[in-house]
């Protein structure tokens, strides 16, 4: 992943990030939806082994009901493939911490994907973004896989609610993203 959801626009992504940095713009945030997965993290014009210099925040919201990558892999990934364990049940951990952590054969490596702080390739639900003059907050509200209608009028049970928050940073400073689990269990997504 070049950033979180810019893989088809690498040049444009770098140009925007460089523009923001050169002008000392703070509070820059990219928000995208219906990616069929949740992502939260930091924006940088490049990633290791090139430089990693965060200039903003990025949030990608999942779909409410459309199937995503995890559902596709569950039905199509060969069960006897040597990487099946890393990709199907542990894809979130693999994306955050590397293949060895995903396989359970190595320690989590935070340098593997320093731009990512939250990944849920199998999540369904929505995101709520709140911005003020001094902070930004994005809350991911994840529901169980929507295979059946939820009972009752309250929308049904939740898997989790995770809040991502950042205070406005000063020019020359890197943004800092804090997370808190509000409800439920995001599992290997953090």
XYZ file of C-alpha atoms in Angstrom:
190
model
C 0.000 0.000 0.000
C 1.398 3.373 -0.988
C -0.728 5.102 1.571
C -4.029 3.773 2.737
C -6.155 4.085 -0.368
C -4.131 5.967 -2.990
C -2.442 3.040 -4.728
C -3.724 4.008 -8.193
C -2.676 7.654 -7.704
C 0.899 7.492 -6.394
C 2.179 10.552 -8.268
C -0.847 12.665 -7.370
C -0.644 11.482 -3.764
C 3.010 12.538 -3.504
C 2.283 15.881 -5.187
C -0.520 16.680 -2.740
C 1.560 15.651 0.296
C 4.544 17.707 -0.900
C 2.270 20.736 -1.477
C 0.814 20.451 2.055
C 4.259 20.110 3.642
C 5.869 22.961 1.642
C 3.129 25.374 2.709
C 3.047 24.333 6.374
C -0.617 23.288 6.175
C -1.815 21.517 9.305
C -4.958 19.535 9.945
C -4.859 17.988 6.463
C -7.030 14.867 6.414
C -8.173 12.461 3.702
C -11.477 10.649 4.216
C -12.739 7.959 1.839
C -15.651 5.562 2.082
C -17.001 2.283 0.784
C -13.548 0.716 0.403
C -14.946 -2.551 1.809
C -12.459 -2.253 4.691
C -11.526 0.101 7.520
C -8.147 1.846 7.570
C -6.786 4.632 9.781
C -3.346 6.135 9.751
C -0.961 8.839 8.657
C -0.330 10.369 5.222
C 3.199 10.703 3.876
C 4.432 11.287 0.327
C 6.535 8.113 0.575
C 7.030 5.055 2.754
C 10.086 3.081 3.880
C 12.565 2.235 2.591
C 12.160 5.752 1.199
C 11.485 8.533 3.711
C 8.445 8.522 5.958
C 7.405 12.038 6.942
C 3.715 12.197 7.981
C 1.917 15.394 6.952
C -1.707 14.442 7.606
C -4.285 11.865 8.600
C -6.226 9.342 6.565
C -9.418 7.424 7.280
C -11.142 4.894 5.046
C -14.598 3.588 5.932
C -15.946 0.124 5.214
C -19.061 -0.832 3.296
C -22.254 -1.504 5.190
C -23.276 -4.632 3.326
C -21.125 -5.300 0.221
C -18.740 -8.254 0.563
C -15.059 -7.466 0.801
C -11.645 -9.054 0.576
C -11.982 -11.306 3.634
C -15.227 -12.837 2.358
C -13.646 -13.428 -1.066
C -10.576 -15.064 0.454
C -12.639 -17.265 2.765
C -14.344 -18.758 -0.275
C -11.495 -18.732 -2.782
C -8.084 -18.835 -1.052
C -6.633 -22.365 -1.149
C -6.790 -23.732 2.403
C -3.530 -25.655 1.959
C -1.552 -22.653 0.657
C 1.486 -21.970 2.857
C 0.328 -18.369 3.481
C -3.371 -19.150 4.058
C -3.022 -18.589 7.829
C -1.417 -15.161 7.344
C -3.968 -13.937 4.839
C -7.386 -15.275 5.682
C -7.798 -15.161 9.488
C -4.881 -12.832 10.240
C -4.814 -10.346 7.350
C -5.250 -7.359 9.671
C -2.267 -8.365 11.804
C -0.230 -9.173 8.676
C -0.947 -5.729 7.173
C -0.042 -3.922 10.400
C 2.971 -5.932 11.587
C 4.323 -8.056 8.713
C 4.052 -11.588 7.402
C 5.953 -13.242 10.292
C 3.581 -11.693 12.843
C 0.609 -12.758 10.712
C 1.897 -16.327 10.597
C 2.529 -16.276 14.347
C 6.228 -17.016 13.833
C 7.621 -13.587 14.664
C 7.122 -10.528 16.799
C 5.019 -7.613 15.553
C 7.144 -5.203 13.514
C 5.828 -1.621 13.789
C 8.243 -0.527 11.051
C 6.506 -2.801 8.527
C 3.646 -0.350 7.812
C 4.314 2.787 9.876
C 1.502 4.653 8.120
C -1.168 2.251 9.401
C -2.597 2.289 12.898
C -5.835 0.400 12.232
C -6.817 -2.179 9.593
C -9.978 -4.272 9.318
C -10.295 -5.951 5.918
C -13.438 -7.787 7.030
C -15.319 -4.926 8.676
C -18.783 -3.723 7.770
C -20.420 -0.553 9.024
C -19.769 3.159 8.795
C -17.547 5.969 10.010
C -18.482 9.227 11.699
C -16.017 12.110 11.368
C -16.135 15.145 13.665
C -13.863 18.136 13.139
C -13.338 21.250 15.217
C -10.796 24.045 15.052
C -8.386 22.136 17.318
C -9.049 18.400 16.827
C -10.368 15.746 14.484
C -12.072 12.514 15.447
C -13.137 9.565 13.295
C -15.180 6.798 14.847
C -15.495 3.426 13.127
C -18.767 1.657 13.945
C -18.502 -1.991 12.907
C -21.444 -4.382 12.716
C -21.396 -8.186 12.436
C -21.266 -9.486 8.873
C -24.695 -8.503 7.470
C -25.932 -11.914 6.366
C -29.352 -11.601 8.019
C -31.605 -8.710 8.967
C -30.803 -7.300 12.395
C -33.429 -7.982 15.040
C -35.294 -4.998 16.474
C -35.320 -1.377 15.428
C -32.030 -0.350 17.042
C -29.965 -1.635 14.104
C -28.743 -4.741 15.883
C -25.532 -5.616 17.705
C -22.119 -4.043 17.141
C -18.746 -5.771 16.762
C -16.908 -2.669 17.927
C -16.664 1.096 17.996
C -13.144 2.509 17.774
C -12.377 6.205 18.044
C -9.346 7.742 16.319
C -8.446 11.245 17.498
C -5.789 13.814 16.672
C -5.130 17.258 18.066
C -4.272 19.934 15.528
C -0.498 19.901 15.028
C 1.804 22.839 14.316
C 3.713 23.410 11.044
C 6.814 21.205 11.034
C 5.275 18.739 13.520
C 4.019 15.285 12.591
C 0.380 14.492 13.363
C -0.229 12.064 16.212
C -3.181 9.701 16.041
C -4.606 8.259 19.263
C -7.050 5.362 19.407
C -9.508 4.164 21.974
C -11.879 1.230 21.912
C -15.279 2.598 22.880
C -17.193 -0.643 22.684
C -16.641 -4.265 21.680
C -13.454 -5.946 20.473
C -11.651 -4.944 17.255
C -9.494 -8.057 17.508
C -6.303 -7.963 15.422
C -7.174 -4.597 13.810
C -4.980 -2.552 16.177
